[in-house]
Amino acid sequence: MPRIYRRHFRVRHYELDGRGCVNHAVYLNYFQQAAIEASTDAGYGPERYRAMGVVWLVRKTTLAYEHPAAYGDTLLAETWVSEFRRVQSHREYRLTKTGNGQTVACARMNWAFLDRRTMTPARIPPEMTALFAPNG
């Protein structure tokens, strides 16, 4: 069973587009923030990565928009790692309205693990893989 991280976001007015719906780019902000918090919650926060001399960068994102969100909606973001490879991982995301459970958006991001100094791929430590792995 994957380690699922959950976090609520309340839609703010400045996140809306001209139609009164959350701008699609904002969903990426929600998802990335949830990923950072999920990693921090597991003991791998920004300071630890800095000390390790590594950084995660998004290589590819696949995003599906299902229903709009509006000002004042409370959204539940869920994220989990679905796959690890030697120097990358795939993280899944789901965003739902807390009032009715309606899915707002889903995404899959491919993250690359890089040496911060050279910006070249770095091997993911086995203890990190064990912590976040879907069957870990």
PDB file of N, CA and C in Angstrom, residues 90-134:
ATOM      1  N   HIS A  90       7.780   8.421 -10.051  1.00  0.00           N
ATOM      2  CA  HIS A  90       6.484   8.896 -10.526  1.00  0.00           C
ATOM      3  C   HIS A  90       5.603   9.113  -9.309  1.00  0.00           C
ATOM      4  N   ARG A  91       4.980  10.273  -9.273  1.00  0.00           N
ATOM      5  CA  ARG A  91       4.091  10.619  -8.164  1.00  0.00           C
ATOM      6  C   ARG A  91       2.714  10.905  -8.747  1.00  0.00           C
ATOM      7  N   GLU A  92       1.701  10.322  -8.117  1.00  0.00           N
ATOM      8  CA  GLU A  92       0.305  10.497  -8.525  1.00  0.00           C
ATOM      9  C   GLU A  92      -0.352  11.554  -7.637  1.00  0.00           C
ATOM     10  N   TYR A  93      -1.370  12.210  -8.196  1.00  0.00           N
ATOM     11  CA  TYR A  93      -2.097  13.256  -7.476  1.00  0.00           C
ATOM     12  C   TYR A  93      -3.583  13.156  -7.791  1.00  0.00           C
ATOM     13  N   ARG A  94      -4.383  13.482  -6.796  1.00  0.00           N
ATOM     14  CA  ARG A  94      -5.837  13.572  -6.996  1.00  0.00           C
ATOM     15  C   ARG A  94      -6.316  14.766  -6.167  1.00  0.00           C
ATOM     16  N   LEU A  95      -7.190  15.573  -6.761  1.00  0.00           N
ATOM     17  CA  LEU A  95      -7.744  16.745  -6.085  1.00  0.00           C
ATOM     18  C   LEU A  95      -9.260  16.624  -6.127  1.00  0.00           C
ATOM     19  N   THR A  96      -9.894  16.620  -4.948  1.00  0.00           N
ATOM     20  CA  THR A  96     -11.353  16.471  -4.872  1.00  0.00           C
ATOM     21  C   THR A  96     -11.950  17.592  -4.030  1.00  0.00           C
ATOM     22  N   LYS A  97     -13.213  17.892  -4.295  1.00  0.00           N
ATOM     23  CA  LYS A  97     -13.945  18.854  -3.473  1.00  0.00           C
ATOM     24  C   LYS A  97     -14.366  18.146  -2.194  1.00  0.00           C
ATOM     25  N   THR A  98     -14.129  18.779  -1.053  1.00  0.00           N
ATOM     26  CA  THR A  98     -14.469  18.120   0.205  1.00  0.00           C
ATOM     27  C   THR A  98     -15.973  18.094   0.433  1.00  0.00           C
ATOM     28  N   GLY A  99     -16.706  19.030  -0.131  1.00  0.00           N
ATOM     29  CA  GLY A  99     -18.153  19.079   0.077  1.00  0.00           C
ATOM     30  C   GLY A  99     -18.906  17.920  -0.540  1.00  0.00           C
ATOM     31  N   ASN A 100     -18.511  17.528  -1.765  1.00  0.00           N
ATOM     32  CA  ASN A 100     -19.259  16.486  -2.464  1.00  0.00           C
ATOM     33  C   ASN A 100     -18.390  15.336  -2.983  1.00  0.00           C
ATOM     34  N   GLY A 101     -17.089  15.391  -2.748  1.00  0.00           N
ATOM     35  CA  GLY A 101     -16.196  14.322  -3.192  1.00  0.00           C
ATOM     36  C   GLY A 101     -15.919  14.312  -4.680  1.00  0.00           C
ATOM     37  N   GLN A 102     -16.393  15.319  -5.399  1.00  0.00           N
ATOM     38  CA  GLN A 102     -16.216  15.389  -6.846  1.00  0.00           C
ATOM     39  C   GLN A 102     -14.734  15.587  -7.190  1.00  0.00           C
ATOM     40  N   THR A 103     -14.251  14.788  -8.134  1.00  0.00           N
ATOM     41  CA  THR A 103     -12.862  14.922  -8.564  1.00  0.00           C
ATOM     42  C   THR A 103     -12.712  16.170  -9.418  1.00  0.00           C
ATOM     43  N   VAL A 104     -11.758  17.008  -9.046  1.00  0.00           N
ATOM     44  CA  VAL A 104     -11.478  18.248  -9.772  1.00  0.00           C
ATOM     45  C   VAL A 104     -10.393  18.002 -10.818  1.00  0.00           C
ATOM     46  N   ALA A 105      -9.307  17.348 -10.405  1.00  0.00           N
ATOM     47  CA  ALA A 105      -8.196  17.084 -11.318  1.00  0.00           C
ATOM     48  C   ALA A 105      -7.372  15.913 -10.799  1.00  0.00           C
ATOM     49  N   CYS A 106      -6.701  15.246 -11.734  1.00  0.00           N
ATOM     50  CA  CYS A 106      -5.757  14.173 -11.416  1.00  0.00           C
ATOM     51  C   CYS A 106      -4.487  14.444 -12.207  1.00  0.00           C
ATOM     52  N   ALA A 107      -3.360  14.021 -11.667  1.00  0.00           N
ATOM     53  CA  ALA A 107      -2.101  14.237 -12.370  1.00  0.00           C
ATOM     54  C   ALA A 107      -1.116  13.127 -12.054  1.00  0.00           C
ATOM     55  N   ARG A 108      -0.135  13.031 -12.930  1.00  0.00           N
ATOM     56  CA  ARG A 108       1.017  12.152 -12.714  1.00  0.00           C
ATOM     57  C   ARG A 108       2.243  12.961 -13.099  1.00  0.00           C
ATOM     58  N   MET A 109       3.200  13.027 -12.186  1.00  0.00           N
ATOM     59  CA  MET A 109       4.433  13.760 -12.464  1.00  0.00           C
ATOM     60  C   MET A 109       5.615  12.812 -12.396  1.00  0.00           C
ATOM     61  N   ASN A 110       6.509  12.982 -13.350  1.00  0.00           N
ATOM     62  CA  ASN A 110       7.772  12.261 -13.362  1.00  0.00           C
ATOM     63  C   ASN A 110       8.823  13.213 -12.795  1.00  0.00           C
ATOM     64  N   TRP A 111       9.410  12.833 -11.657  1.00  0.00           N
ATOM     65  CA  TRP A 111      10.409  13.645 -10.975  1.00  0.00           C
ATOM     66  C   TRP A 111      11.784  13.037 -11.183  1.00  0.00           C
ATOM     67  N   ALA A 112      12.778  13.877 -11.513  1.00  0.00           N
ATOM     68  CA  ALA A 112      14.168  13.438 -11.654  1.00  0.00           C
ATOM     69  C   ALA A 112      14.942  13.834 -10.404  1.00  0.00           C
ATOM     70  N   PHE A 113      15.784  12.931  -9.933  1.00  0.00           N
ATOM     71  CA  PHE A 113      16.621  13.150  -8.753  1.00  0.00           C
ATOM     72  C   PHE A 113      17.993  13.573  -9.257  1.00  0.00           C
ATOM     73  N   LEU A 114      18.427  14.800  -8.933  1.00  0.00           N
ATOM     74  CA  LEU A 114      19.644  15.361  -9.512  1.00  0.00           C
ATOM     75  C   LEU A 114      20.644  15.807  -8.458  1.00  0.00           C
ATOM     76  N   ASP A 115      21.918  15.718  -8.831  1.00  0.00           N
ATOM     77  CA  ASP A 115      22.988  16.312  -8.038  1.00  0.00           C
ATOM     78  C   ASP A 115      22.832  17.830  -8.170  1.00  0.00           C
ATOM     79  N   ARG A 116      22.725  18.518  -7.069  1.00  0.00           N
ATOM     80  CA  ARG A 116      22.462  19.962  -7.081  1.00  0.00           C
ATOM     81  C   ARG A 116      23.598  20.753  -7.751  1.00  0.00           C
ATOM     82  N   ARG A 117      24.827  20.332  -7.583  1.00  0.00           N
ATOM     83  CA  ARG A 117      25.970  21.067  -8.126  1.00  0.00           C
ATOM     84  C   ARG A 117      26.097  20.895  -9.637  1.00  0.00           C
ATOM     85  N   THR A 118      25.970  19.653 -10.113  1.00  0.00           N
ATOM     86  CA  THR A 118      26.182  19.375 -11.538  1.00  0.00           C
ATOM     87  C   THR A 118      24.889  19.320 -12.339  1.00  0.00           C
ATOM     88  N   MET A 119      23.769  19.216 -11.627  1.00  0.00           N
ATOM     89  CA  MET A 119      22.447  19.069 -12.254  1.00  0.00           C
ATOM     90  C   MET A 119      22.392  17.851 -13.175  1.00  0.00           C
ATOM     91  N   THR A 120      23.099  16.799 -12.782  1.00  0.00           N
ATOM     92  CA  THR A 120      23.060  15.525 -13.497  1.00  0.00           C
ATOM     93  C   THR A 120      22.325  14.509 -12.626  1.00  0.00           C
ATOM     94  N   PRO A 121      21.771  13.454 -13.243  1.00  0.00           N
ATOM     95  CA  PRO A 121      21.022  12.455 -12.470  1.00  0.00           C
ATOM     96  C   PRO A 121      21.862  11.834 -11.354  1.00  0.00           C
ATOM     97  N   ALA A 122      21.212  11.616 -10.224  1.00  0.00           N
ATOM     98  CA  ALA A 122      21.844  10.978  -9.065  1.00  0.00           C
ATOM     99  C   ALA A 122      21.000   9.775  -8.658  1.00  0.00           C
ATOM    100  N   ARG A 123      21.654   8.757  -8.173  1.00  0.00           N
ATOM    101  CA  ARG A 123      20.934   7.557  -7.734  1.00  0.00           C
ATOM    102  C   ARG A 123      20.151   7.859  -6.459  1.00  0.00           C
ATOM    103  N   ILE A 124      18.895   7.424  -6.437  1.00  0.00           N
ATOM    104  CA  ILE A 124      18.043   7.616  -5.264  1.00  0.00           C
ATOM    105  C   ILE A 124      18.516   6.663  -4.167  1.00  0.00           C
ATOM    106  N   PRO A 125      18.752   7.173  -2.953  1.00  0.00           N
ATOM    107  CA  PRO A 125      19.209   6.298  -1.869  1.00  0.00           C
ATOM    108  C   PRO A 125      18.191   5.193  -1.565  1.00  0.00           C
ATOM    109  N   PRO A 126      18.662   3.977  -1.286  1.00  0.00           N
ATOM    110  CA  PRO A 126      17.754   2.858  -1.018  1.00  0.00           C
ATOM    111  C   PRO A 126      16.808   3.114   0.153  1.00  0.00           C
ATOM    112  N   GLU A 127      17.264   3.846   1.172  1.00  0.00           N
ATOM    113  CA  GLU A 127      16.385   4.117   2.316  1.00  0.00           C
ATOM    114  C   GLU A 127      15.219   5.027   1.924  1.00  0.00           C
ATOM    115  N   MET A 128      15.434   5.902   0.949  1.00  0.00           N
ATOM    116  CA  MET A 128      14.349   6.751   0.461  1.00  0.00           C
ATOM    117  C   MET A 128      13.366   5.916  -0.354  1.00  0.00           C
ATOM    118  N   THR A 129      13.898   5.063  -1.198  1.00  0.00           N
ATOM    119  CA  THR A 129      13.037   4.181  -1.984  1.00  0.00           C
ATOM    120  C   THR A 129      12.183   3.317  -1.064  1.00  0.00           C
ATOM    121  N   ALA A 130      12.788   2.774  -0.024  1.00  0.00           N
ATOM    122  CA  ALA A 130      12.048   1.917   0.912  1.00  0.00           C
ATOM    123  C   ALA A 130      10.942   2.689   1.623  1.00  0.00           C
ATOM    124  N   LEU A 131      11.194   3.956   1.929  1.00  0.00           N
ATOM    125  CA  LEU A 131      10.221   4.775   2.648  1.00  0.00           C
ATOM    126  C   LEU A 131       9.016   5.135   1.791  1.00  0.00           C
ATOM    127  N   PHE A 132       9.263   5.501   0.529  1.00  0.00           N
ATOM    128  CA  PHE A 132       8.194   5.990  -0.336  1.00  0.00           C
ATOM    129  C   PHE A 132       7.639   4.959  -1.308  1.00  0.00           C
ATOM    130  N   ALA A 133       8.328   3.849  -1.500  1.00  0.00           N
ATOM    131  CA  ALA A 133       7.923   2.870  -2.514  1.00  0.00           C
ATOM    132  C   ALA A 133       6.488   2.410  -2.302  1.00  0.00           C
ATOM    133  N   PRO A 134       5.775   2.158  -3.403  1.00  0.00           N
ATOM    134  CA  PRO A 134       4.375   1.726  -3.312  1.00  0.00           C
ATOM    135  C   PRO A 134       4.172   0.508  -2.422  1.00  0.00           C
TER     136      PRO A 134
END
